[in-house]
Amino acid sequence: MADRIFAGVLFLATVAYAIIAFVSISAPFQYDPLGPESWPQILSVIALLCLIHILWKPDVEGLEVNRATAFRLLFMVALMIVYAELYEPVGFIISTILFGALTARMLGATLKHSAIFGLAAGIGGYLLCAILLDLNLPEGELVEALLEMGGT
Amino acid sequence: MDTILTGLGTGFAVALDPFNLMLVLAGAFFGTLIGALPGLGPINGVAILLPIAYSMGFEPASALILLAGIYYGAEYGGRISSILLNVPGDAGAVMTTLDGYPMARNGQAGRALSLSAISSFIGGTFAVILMTLFGPMLATFAVTFSPADYVALMVFAFASLASLVGKNPTKTLLGALIGLMLATIGIDANTGVPRYTFGIPDFLAGIDFLIVIVGLFGMAELFTLVEKQVSGKLDSLPVDNSFVKMADLAKSKWTIVRCSFLGFFIGVLPGTGASVASAVAYGTEKRLAGAEGHLFGTGDVRGLAAPETANNAAAGGAMVPMLTLGIPGSGTTAIILGALLMFNIQPGPLLFTQQPEIAWGLIASMYVGNVALLLINLPLVGLFARMLTIPQHYLTPMIAILAFVGIYTIVGNPFDLLLVTGLGVFGWFLRKMEFSLAPVILGFVLGGLFENNLRRALSISGGDWMILLEDYKSVTLYVLAVLVVAIPVYLQRRARRMEGDPVSREDAND
């Protein structure tokens, strides 16, 4: 059943892909026999055939994810989206401290250990990646302001 | 022969440069560390470390050498969790658990680990030697390939992928198609027409290869870890002081030789990598052991040496089509191919003549990497084994943080972080639906090459599709493609008729 639903969603996406390939992509002028639309057209047709086969003969019964696990997964995805959104505005250090601590807490670490882990990941990670390896990580406006105050 | 020797000379000059030598060692070390993390397979480890290695801004040759080191290290690290935890890091390591874990349980963990290190070393070195001999030959032949032949080669690669990898051929094919379709996003290079960009400027240049691999492998793996999360840490067997004996090596020496050959040639086949090789090697050796076959699975040294040797020989074999034809033989070589493309290096027949320092530097660094791993792993295995005891609730956020650092440092675009999370969710669903992810990545990497060769072939013929069947090389490849699909189906039918044990095929993510 889960197989059919997933294949159905993919089917709809592929139909949309095919419609765009057959209707909207076209080059204003071209010298080659195959334009930019031909390849996506071929792909979409074969993909649709595969999907029909899967819809016809599905082989995975269910997702087999219980409610608690599903909730944990959703929460994890939500945490990562928030982490991604905060990455630039508040900077690597603060966003990583929050993300690290919350994730560790959610996955079963004690409150104290999660806090220590978050702080270590945020500060240690920044020192290691930005200072030692010279990678480009966002400082965040807050930290920038603090650094400027310290500098002047 | 002369070209090979001069080539090796060039290669070792690059690989033995002190800075590059240090990179191989560092790569092997960190690769082993991340490969040994429980539940994180080598391909996921490579995927997570790749953007960071890329952002360090090394010369192409140095960066590739670092990558090769990480790849080798991660492959090795995966063995540690197979043997001590009974948790295979990837499909190629499933066979290793069969005899490796029983040995460790019998109090011979050190013996199992050192034997696997030595057989990996022999298999890997053997494959690199064969590659040195055959690679340039194949490259010389491949120069004569026309665009139409390339199309045929690609069809063959996807046919063997669909037939040999994964349980359901339709799903494997669909996975490859999803990869090919993802590759069409962005501006078409021939006409400048944007395709599937939906006006989002971040999509104009196409989806970055790094984002796809970190998303599909790293992030999807992360969600799987969260899903299967068990509280606390896994039980790891202790590493003891036992060590491989001469008698073990004497007992398994022919196994190692046979499996080196077998693994290499299976690895050369496009689409089939270490997982198929180790399964075939294990099965063959078990049959050859005859009356002693029943000892396999209870901690037989040959049962451990066979998949370990074949695994590494196949990893080397898979590099041959990748370097000489530009067609990767497995998921992991697809990642290395993508890494080469990021440095604007197009692997293929001309690589050996146009950029010998890259091609031969990579080969030479594989020799060095093999030796380095043996030297690092025999004494330090206890240290790596400690990685197994990191609790899941720290490991999971650490993987996410590492992946975000890697992705953000590519171009500093926070949109990529959301994209990678989205692809991770998609990859998790694909895995739950029993799709293997290796075909997706193979399709994504080969998409541009496939399309361009098809268009070029038809431009040459003025739109006549018959050009695809004109050359004997293309026709041979199509025949091979049909055979590779037909033979397993035939064998399966026959096996079912004879009511022998069903041929089980493992899901491949190597």
XYZ file of C-alpha atoms in Angstrom:
662
model
C 0.000 0.000 0.000
C 2.718 2.438 1.006
C 4.430 1.449 -2.187
C 1.400 2.444 -4.244
C 1.051 5.791 -2.497
C 4.709 6.632 -2.971
C 4.631 5.465 -6.588
C 1.431 7.468 -7.064
C 3.060 10.643 -5.793
C 6.095 9.991 -7.992
C 3.692 9.310 -10.870
C 2.040 12.699 -10.476
C 5.450 14.395 -10.267
C 6.608 12.564 -13.374
C 3.434 13.489 -15.251
C 4.113 17.112 -14.376
C 7.709 16.636 -15.530
C 6.464 15.086 -18.779
C 3.941 17.872 -19.420
C 6.658 20.478 -19.009
C 8.922 18.464 -21.326
C 6.268 18.060 -24.019
C 4.638 21.484 -23.800
C 6.768 24.215 -22.381
C 10.473 23.547 -23.027
C 11.584 24.678 -26.448
C 14.574 26.431 -27.883
C 13.972 29.662 -29.842
C 16.259 28.346 -32.590
C 18.443 25.293 -32.874
C 20.622 23.492 -35.380
C 20.618 20.040 -33.839
C 17.985 17.404 -34.505
C 17.463 16.898 -30.746
C 16.472 19.990 -28.803
C 16.531 20.566 -25.045
C 13.082 18.971 -24.742
C 13.791 15.575 -26.358
C 15.869 14.023 -23.569
C 13.414 14.861 -20.758
C 10.632 13.505 -23.002
C 12.403 10.162 -23.410
C 13.169 9.966 -19.670
C 9.637 10.813 -18.614
C 8.098 8.162 -20.868
C 10.387 5.388 -19.557
C 9.888 6.558 -15.956
C 6.112 6.487 -16.380
C 6.311 2.934 -17.724
C 8.384 1.881 -14.681
C 5.922 3.575 -12.335
C 2.950 1.848 -13.967
C 4.742 -1.457 -13.415
C 5.284 -0.644 -9.728
C 1.670 0.512 -9.311
C 0.590 -2.735 -10.947
C 2.796 -4.979 -8.789
C 3.817 -3.235 -5.547
C 6.138 -5.150 -3.227
C 6.412 -3.080 -0.084
C 3.458 -3.418 2.262
C 3.755 -0.575 4.719
C 6.161 1.979 6.087
C 6.263 0.106 9.384
C 6.971 3.260 11.318
C 5.100 3.518 14.599
C 3.660 6.719 15.904
C 6.527 7.562 18.272
C 9.126 7.024 15.558
C 7.182 9.067 13.033
C 6.884 11.863 15.568
C 10.625 11.721 16.264
C 11.420 11.859 12.547
C 9.099 14.799 11.966
C 10.622 16.594 14.924
C 14.108 15.920 13.543
C 13.152 17.350 10.145
C 11.611 20.387 11.829
C 14.760 20.903 13.917
C 16.910 20.776 10.803
C 14.718 23.269 8.955
C 14.904 25.667 11.892
C 18.668 25.097 12.085
C 18.980 25.892 8.374
C 16.860 29.038 8.755
C 18.847 30.286 11.762
C 22.251 29.398 10.272
C 23.007 32.814 8.799
C 20.961 35.192 10.969
C 22.271 34.080 14.375
C 25.489 32.454 13.176
C 27.061 29.027 13.408
C 27.929 29.056 17.095
C 24.535 29.892 18.571
C 22.469 27.897 16.062
C 24.697 24.849 16.545
C 24.521 25.078 20.340
C 20.721 25.131 20.133
C 20.487 22.405 17.503
C 23.042 20.123 19.137
C 21.509 20.408 22.594
C 17.905 19.985 21.422
C 18.683 17.018 19.174
C 20.723 15.229 21.821
C 17.934 15.873 24.349
C 15.278 14.591 21.962
C 17.266 11.428 21.284
C 17.595 10.632 24.956
C 20.629 12.359 26.471
C 20.199 13.872 29.925
C 19.562 17.603 30.216
C 23.045 18.306 31.547
C 24.798 16.185 28.949
C 22.796 17.711 26.081
C 23.750 21.190 27.198
C 27.418 20.257 27.452
C 27.292 18.548 24.068
C 25.609 21.565 22.436
C 28.168 23.994 23.838
C 31.056 21.735 22.832
C 29.701 21.240 19.309
C 29.006 24.936 18.750
C 32.170 26.405 20.175
C 34.481 23.489 19.425
C 33.097 23.108 15.919
C 33.634 26.787 15.208
C 37.192 26.760 16.504
C 37.996 23.605 14.524
C 36.307 24.466 11.234
C 36.495 28.240 10.986
C 39.745 28.974 12.802
C 41.850 25.854 12.278
C 40.627 24.660 8.853
C 39.796 28.177 7.656
C 36.379 27.185 6.317
C 33.741 29.779 5.593
C 31.115 29.670 8.355
C 28.591 32.365 9.236
C 29.539 34.379 12.320
C 26.064 35.791 12.679
C 25.151 39.408 13.231
C 25.211 39.158 16.991
C 28.715 37.701 17.181
C 29.931 40.165 14.568
C 28.646 43.049 16.651
C 30.301 41.649 19.771
C 33.586 41.183 17.909
C 33.448 44.754 16.644
C 32.853 46.042 20.155
C 35.742 43.997 21.402
C 37.924 45.167 18.533
C 37.330 48.901 18.954
C 54.920 -1.260 -21.067
C 57.084 1.831 -21.448
C 54.125 4.167 -21.132
C 53.065 2.350 -17.989
C 56.479 2.740 -16.397
C 56.800 6.435 -17.260
C 53.220 6.886 -16.128
C 53.903 5.242 -12.802
C 57.002 7.396 -12.481
C 54.918 10.549 -12.947
C 52.301 9.214 -10.582
C 54.662 8.370 -7.758
C 56.363 11.738 -8.129
C 52.957 13.291 -7.389
C 51.889 10.833 -4.701
C 55.167 10.849 -2.795
C 55.341 14.625 -2.631
C 55.509 15.193 1.149
C 52.347 17.297 1.259
C 50.340 14.767 -0.779
C 51.757 11.932 1.278
C 50.518 13.659 4.397
C 47.085 14.080 2.763
C 46.834 10.355 1.970
C 47.672 9.536 5.577
C 45.264 12.131 6.977
C 42.552 10.996 4.585
C 43.051 7.348 5.490
C 42.975 8.218 9.205
C 39.824 10.370 9.154
C 38.200 8.065 6.637
C 38.691 5.132 9.003
C 37.351 7.196 11.908
C 34.142 8.130 10.114
C 33.820 4.706 8.508
C 33.969 3.103 11.945
C 31.009 5.120 13.236
C 28.274 2.595 13.879
C 25.599 2.490 11.227
C 27.327 5.008 8.994
C 28.506 3.215 5.854
C 31.611 4.146 3.879
C 29.650 5.828 1.095
C 27.849 8.036 3.602
C 31.129 8.864 5.303
C 32.712 9.844 2.002
C 29.612 11.880 1.112
C 29.788 13.847 4.359
C 33.533 14.516 4.225
C 33.635 15.330 0.489
C 32.356 18.942 0.659
C 34.723 19.728 3.507
C 37.669 18.283 1.576
C 36.536 20.264 -1.459
C 36.323 23.544 0.446
C 39.903 23.349 1.688
C 41.007 24.691 -1.688
C 43.770 22.256 -2.616
C 45.134 21.600 -6.090
C 42.980 19.092 -8.017
C 45.608 16.350 -7.746
C 46.016 16.843 -3.988
C 42.290 17.033 -3.340
C 41.728 13.816 -5.256
C 44.488 12.081 -3.368
C 42.868 13.187 -0.116
C 39.563 11.799 -1.348
C 41.063 8.497 -2.383
C 42.540 8.235 1.110
C 39.174 8.983 2.726
C 37.466 6.456 0.474
C 39.937 3.706 1.311
C 39.871 4.572 4.981
C 36.087 4.610 5.151
C 35.932 1.239 3.414
C 38.304 -0.131 6.009
C 36.565 1.496 8.948
C 33.334 -0.177 7.861
C 34.906 -3.565 8.563
C 35.427 -2.704 12.190
C 31.712 -2.277 12.848
C 30.937 -5.438 10.843
C 33.308 -7.537 12.901
C 32.834 -6.066 16.376
C 29.178 -5.036 16.245
C 27.690 -7.347 13.627
C 26.317 -4.179 12.001
C 27.454 -3.964 8.372
C 28.131 -0.378 7.323
C 27.124 -1.085 3.725
C 25.951 -3.898 1.490
C 29.510 -4.885 0.605
C 30.231 -5.619 4.251
C 27.245 -7.899 4.844
C 29.289 -10.962 3.929
C 32.060 -9.861 6.291
C 29.751 -10.161 9.282
C 29.011 -13.824 8.497
C 32.380 -15.125 9.643
C 33.937 -11.999 11.123
C 31.457 -11.575 13.949
C 31.568 -15.238 15.060
C 35.362 -14.993 15.194
C 35.147 -11.898 17.385
C 32.598 -13.605 19.607
C 34.980 -16.524 20.042
C 37.483 -14.110 21.516
C 39.493 -13.684 18.340
C 38.532 -10.124 17.446
C 42.141 -9.089 16.981
C 42.805 -12.039 14.719
C 39.724 -11.283 12.616
C 40.582 -7.593 12.316
C 44.198 -8.197 11.354
C 43.271 -10.937 8.870
C 40.709 -8.645 7.252
C 43.309 -5.868 7.095
C 45.797 -8.121 5.346
C 43.337 -9.640 2.891
C 41.950 -6.180 2.113
C 45.485 -4.999 1.499
C 46.280 -7.873 -0.841
C 42.990 -7.578 -2.733
C 43.347 -3.817 -3.047
C 46.977 -3.906 -4.146
C 46.265 -6.673 -6.614
C 43.476 -4.627 -8.169
C 45.677 -1.554 -8.492
C 48.354 -3.628 -10.241
C 45.810 -5.037 -12.684
C 44.463 -1.549 -13.197
C 47.944 -0.247 -13.975
C 48.313 -2.951 -16.626
C 44.847 -2.848 -18.210
C 43.757 0.748 -17.651
C 45.970 2.394 -20.278
C 45.171 -0.401 -22.750
C 41.455 0.129 -22.334
C 41.968 3.878 -22.626
C 43.789 3.454 -25.948
C 40.896 1.377 -27.235
C 38.284 3.742 -25.828
C 39.695 6.681 -27.801
C 38.054 5.150 -30.874
C 34.586 5.324 -29.261
C 32.127 7.547 -31.119
C 29.226 9.323 -29.397
C 26.933 6.515 -30.587
C 29.208 3.953 -28.900
C 29.051 5.961 -25.704
C 25.278 5.843 -25.804
C 25.484 2.053 -26.159
C 27.985 1.865 -23.301
C 25.648 3.850 -21.071
C 22.702 1.617 -21.976
C 24.864 -1.387 -21.069
C 25.866 0.214 -17.765
C 22.262 0.887 -16.765
C 21.137 -2.545 -17.960
C 23.712 -4.326 -15.812
C 22.844 -2.030 -12.938
C 19.139 -2.840 -13.181
C 19.807 -6.548 -13.489
C 22.454 -7.033 -10.811
C 21.760 -4.431 -8.133
C 18.817 -4.434 -5.774
C 15.878 -6.776 -5.433
C 13.498 -5.211 -7.902
C 14.944 -4.359 -11.357
C 12.110 -1.931 -12.108
C 12.890 0.044 -8.972
C 16.609 0.112 -9.759
C 15.859 1.387 -13.253
C 13.442 3.952 -11.877
C 16.093 5.048 -9.388
C 18.526 5.625 -12.237
C 15.826 7.549 -14.122
C 15.180 9.747 -11.078
C 18.899 10.543 -11.058
C 18.870 11.284 -14.793
C 15.816 13.496 -14.364
C 17.395 15.414 -11.468
C 20.363 16.012 -13.748
C 18.193 17.768 -16.346
C 17.436 20.611 -13.916
C 19.262 23.782 -14.879
C 20.276 25.587 -18.060
C 20.730 23.343 -21.089
C 24.341 23.795 -22.142
C 23.668 23.419 -25.878
C 20.872 25.936 -26.327
C 20.876 28.014 -23.149
C 17.257 27.143 -22.424
C 16.432 26.809 -18.704
C 14.771 23.510 -17.806
C 12.770 22.841 -14.626
C 14.181 25.861 -12.844
C 10.731 27.337 -12.021
C 12.329 30.757 -11.954
C 14.363 29.898 -8.842
C 17.795 31.408 -9.408
C 19.464 28.789 -7.214
C 18.450 26.127 -9.756
C 19.879 27.823 -12.865
C 23.257 26.121 -12.626
C 21.599 22.821 -11.787
C 21.538 21.094 -8.422
C 25.046 20.880 -7.087
C 26.427 17.365 -7.104
C 27.620 17.704 -3.508
C 24.129 18.601 -2.342
C 22.689 15.526 -4.024
C 25.176 13.118 -2.468
C 25.122 14.660 1.001
C 21.319 14.742 0.843
C 20.684 11.298 -0.542
C 23.435 9.511 1.346
C 24.387 11.518 4.426
C 21.014 12.953 5.385
C 18.974 9.907 4.415
C 21.338 7.852 6.563
C 20.805 10.301 9.397
C 17.031 9.894 9.243
C 17.487 6.127 9.190
C 19.608 6.423 12.329
C 16.901 8.507 14.009
C 14.278 6.001 12.925
C 16.167 2.981 14.235
C 17.397 4.846 17.246
C 18.001 2.644 20.212
C 18.625 4.335 23.497
C 22.159 4.306 24.771
C 24.969 2.662 22.888
C 25.381 -0.566 20.991
C 27.219 -3.480 22.532
C 30.677 -3.729 21.054
C 32.923 -6.716 21.511
C 36.322 -5.829 22.958
C 39.447 -5.864 20.812
C 41.845 -8.418 22.263
C 45.491 -9.111 21.688
C 45.085 -12.057 19.337
C 46.741 -11.601 15.973
C 46.579 -13.296 12.598
C 48.715 -16.453 12.440
C 50.837 -17.718 9.572
C 48.615 -20.816 9.514
C 45.568 -18.634 8.782
C 47.312 -17.041 5.846
C 48.523 -20.394 4.569
C 44.995 -21.745 4.807
C 43.453 -18.834 2.964
C 46.176 -17.997 0.452
C 44.415 -19.540 -2.569
C 41.135 -18.035 -1.448
C 42.793 -14.638 -1.452
C 44.324 -15.132 -4.906
C 41.071 -16.401 -6.444
C 38.967 -13.690 -4.856
C 41.367 -10.970 -5.978
C 40.811 -11.932 -9.620
C 37.104 -12.514 -9.186
C 36.575 -9.251 -7.339
C 38.544 -7.222 -9.832
C 36.636 -8.459 -12.867
C 33.249 -8.120 -11.209
C 34.254 -4.617 -10.181
C 35.150 -3.691 -13.764
C 31.612 -4.457 -14.945
C 29.750 -1.177 -14.951
C 27.142 -0.907 -12.250
C 28.297 -3.834 -10.162
C 30.541 -2.997 -7.267
C 31.806 -4.450 -4.043
C 28.486 -5.842 -2.818
C 28.015 -8.197 -5.760
C 31.704 -9.139 -5.713
C 31.786 -10.041 -2.025
C 28.581 -12.072 -2.270
C 29.816 -14.012 -5.304
C 33.243 -14.580 -3.722
C 31.749 -15.881 -0.493
C 29.420 -18.232 -2.331
C 32.176 -19.540 -4.603
C 34.600 -20.184 -1.758
C 31.960 -21.920 0.289
C 31.279 -24.271 -2.599
C 34.994 -24.844 -3.258
C 35.583 -25.711 0.388
C 33.563 -28.869 -0.243
C 33.118 -30.931 2.887
C 34.388 -28.096 5.053
C 31.757 -25.748 3.624
C 29.584 -26.106 6.704
C 32.283 -24.342 8.744
C 31.527 -21.138 6.833
C 29.443 -18.891 9.000
C 30.911 -20.175 12.254
C 34.128 -18.160 12.070
C 36.107 -19.725 9.242
C 39.158 -17.692 8.221
C 38.461 -18.322 4.534
C 34.909 -17.086 4.969
C 36.307 -13.822 6.279
C 39.178 -13.517 3.813
C 37.030 -14.160 0.714
C 34.581 -11.235 0.911
C 37.239 -8.907 2.304
C 39.612 -9.571 -0.585
C 36.902 -9.430 -3.243
C 35.444 -6.276 -1.762
C 38.669 -4.342 -2.092
C 39.612 -5.852 -5.423
C 36.218 -4.783 -6.742
C 36.680 -1.278 -5.365
C 39.879 -1.071 -7.447
C 38.254 -2.730 -10.447
C 35.421 -0.209 -10.378
C 37.982 2.553 -10.831
C 38.988 1.166 -14.252
C 35.840 2.057 -16.229
C 35.593 5.280 -14.234
C 39.059 6.505 -15.181
C 39.268 5.151 -18.733
C 35.687 5.499 -19.990
C 34.205 8.036 -17.606
C 31.574 5.443 -16.577
C 31.677 4.653 -12.854
C 31.334 1.024 -11.826
C 29.628 1.653 -8.474
C 28.017 4.248 -6.275
C 31.263 5.204 -4.597
C 33.155 5.607 -7.862
C 30.228 7.709 -9.054
C 31.000 10.018 -6.152
C 34.673 10.142 -7.123
C 33.670 10.822 -10.732
C 31.503 13.689 -9.532
C 34.444 15.006 -7.544
C 36.633 14.910 -10.658
C 33.968 16.799 -12.608
C 33.891 19.497 -9.913
C 37.537 20.140 -10.636
C 36.708 20.366 -14.351
C 38.467 17.093 -15.027
C 36.559 14.910 -17.453
C 37.616 11.305 -16.880
C 37.738 9.301 -20.054
C 40.154 7.891 -22.595
C 42.008 11.174 -22.971
C 42.693 11.608 -19.268
C 45.792 9.413 -19.404
C 47.375 11.408 -22.233
C 46.123 14.904 -21.435
C 46.409 14.993 -17.653
C 48.767 12.152 -16.781
C 49.624 13.673 -13.412
C 45.970 13.339 -12.361
C 45.341 9.842 -13.710
C 48.658 8.376 -12.627
C 48.791 10.428 -9.422
C 45.490 8.877 -8.400
C 46.699 5.368 -9.259
C 49.977 5.857 -7.400
C 48.149 7.246 -4.384
C 46.073 4.069 -4.326
C 49.266 2.051 -3.940
C 50.384 4.392 -1.180
C 46.923 4.441 0.411
C 46.833 0.655 0.625
C 50.162 0.528 2.417
C 49.227 3.465 4.653
C 46.008 1.782 5.738
C 47.749 -1.416 6.639
C 50.294 0.511 8.691
C 47.677 2.714 10.384
C 45.202 -0.043 11.076
C 47.262 -2.826 12.507
C 48.462 -0.836 15.531
C 45.593 1.680 15.911
C 42.590 -0.583 15.556
C 41.782 -0.265 19.246
C 41.456 3.490 18.908
C 39.101 3.191 15.939
C 37.080 0.540 17.731
C 36.357 3.093 20.441
C 34.363 5.097 17.873
C 31.811 2.309 18.016
C 30.890 3.233 21.550
C 29.818 6.807 20.758
C 26.172 6.987 21.840
C 23.638 7.547 19.072
C 22.252 10.706 20.636
C 25.572 12.485 20.139
C 26.405 10.816 16.826
C 23.217 11.927 15.073
C 23.490 15.679 15.718
C 27.222 15.458 14.941
C 26.507 14.053 11.482
C 23.967 16.796 10.815
C 26.366 19.512 11.976
C 29.207 18.117 9.830
C 26.955 17.863 6.793
C 25.712 21.444 7.245
C 29.266 22.747 7.620
C 30.246 20.943 4.429
C 27.289 22.154 2.407
C 27.409 25.734 3.648
C 31.096 26.124 2.900
C 30.660 25.240 -0.809
C 29.115 28.564 -1.795
C 27.746 29.965 1.465
C 24.116 29.704 0.414
C 21.638 28.840 3.213
C 19.071 27.713 0.614
C 21.315 24.681 0.011
C 20.818 23.620 3.638
C 17.069 23.362 3.094
C 17.600 21.570 -0.200
C 19.867 19.003 1.408
C 17.310 18.361 4.153
C 14.567 17.918 1.551
C 16.684 15.500 -0.475
C 17.429 13.623 2.740
C 13.716 13.112 3.392
C 13.263 11.989 -0.215
C 16.213 9.593 0.096
C 14.782 8.179 3.326
C 11.483 7.453 1.574
C 13.325 5.835 -1.330
C 15.158 3.578 1.096
C 11.984 2.660 2.925
C 10.497 1.696 -0.437
C 13.492 -0.585 -1.080
C 15.059 1.507 -3.810
C 18.833 1.429 -3.761
C 20.386 4.872 -3.831
C 23.499 3.996 -5.855
C 21.574 3.978 -9.186
C 20.162 7.423 -8.398
C 23.615 8.877 -7.944
C 24.931 7.033 -10.999
C 22.082 8.449 -13.072
C 22.680 11.930 -11.725
C 26.400 11.847 -12.502
C 25.980 10.317 -15.953
C 22.943 12.373 -16.984
C 24.820 15.124 -18.791
C 27.201 12.732 -20.529
C 24.391 10.449 -21.675
C 22.272 13.267 -23.088
C 25.158 15.052 -24.783
C 26.393 11.924 -26.512
C 22.926 11.083 -27.752
C 22.455 14.582 -29.132
C 25.919 14.598 -30.654
C 25.354 11.229 -32.310
C 22.118 12.418 -33.850
C 23.712 15.662 -34.976
C 26.334 13.637 -36.819
C 23.684 11.550 -38.563
C 21.350 14.484 -39.175
C 18.589 13.006 -37.023
C 18.783 9.404 -38.217
C 18.416 7.114 -35.177
C 20.013 4.219 -37.076
C 23.435 5.708 -36.326
C 23.085 4.149 -32.859
C 23.284 0.670 -34.414
C 25.851 1.239 -37.148
C 29.130 0.366 -35.440
C 30.104 -3.154 -34.383
C 31.130 -1.748 -30.988
C 27.675 -0.384 -30.237
C 25.975 -3.531 -31.460
C 28.240 -5.690 -29.275
C 27.386 -3.536 -26.270
C 23.641 -3.778 -26.927
C 23.956 -7.554 -27.203
C 25.839 -7.597 -23.888
C 23.138 -5.413 -22.355
C 20.445 -7.858 -23.411
C 22.509 -10.803 -22.117
C 23.156 -9.218 -18.739
C 19.416 -8.775 -18.265
C 18.425 -12.139 -19.720
C 20.966 -14.456 -18.056
C 19.995 -13.797 -14.400
C 16.313 -14.176 -15.304
C 17.091 -17.474 -17.039
C 19.234 -18.707 -14.147
C 16.554 -17.779 -11.649
C 13.902 -19.665 -13.594
C 16.193 -22.674 -13.816
C 17.039 -22.486 -10.124
C 13.351 -22.360 -9.295
C 12.716 -25.372 -11.493
C 15.486 -27.315 -9.816
C 14.301 -26.082 -6.419
C 17.809 -25.185 -5.368
C 18.290 -22.412 -2.865
C 17.006 -19.159 -4.314
C 19.636 -16.709 -5.490
C 19.481 -13.925 -2.999
C 20.659 -10.548 -4.052
C 21.647 -7.965 -1.553
C 20.714 -4.359 -1.725
C 23.746 -2.453 -2.976
C 24.803 0.909 -1.749
C 28.527 0.602 -2.171
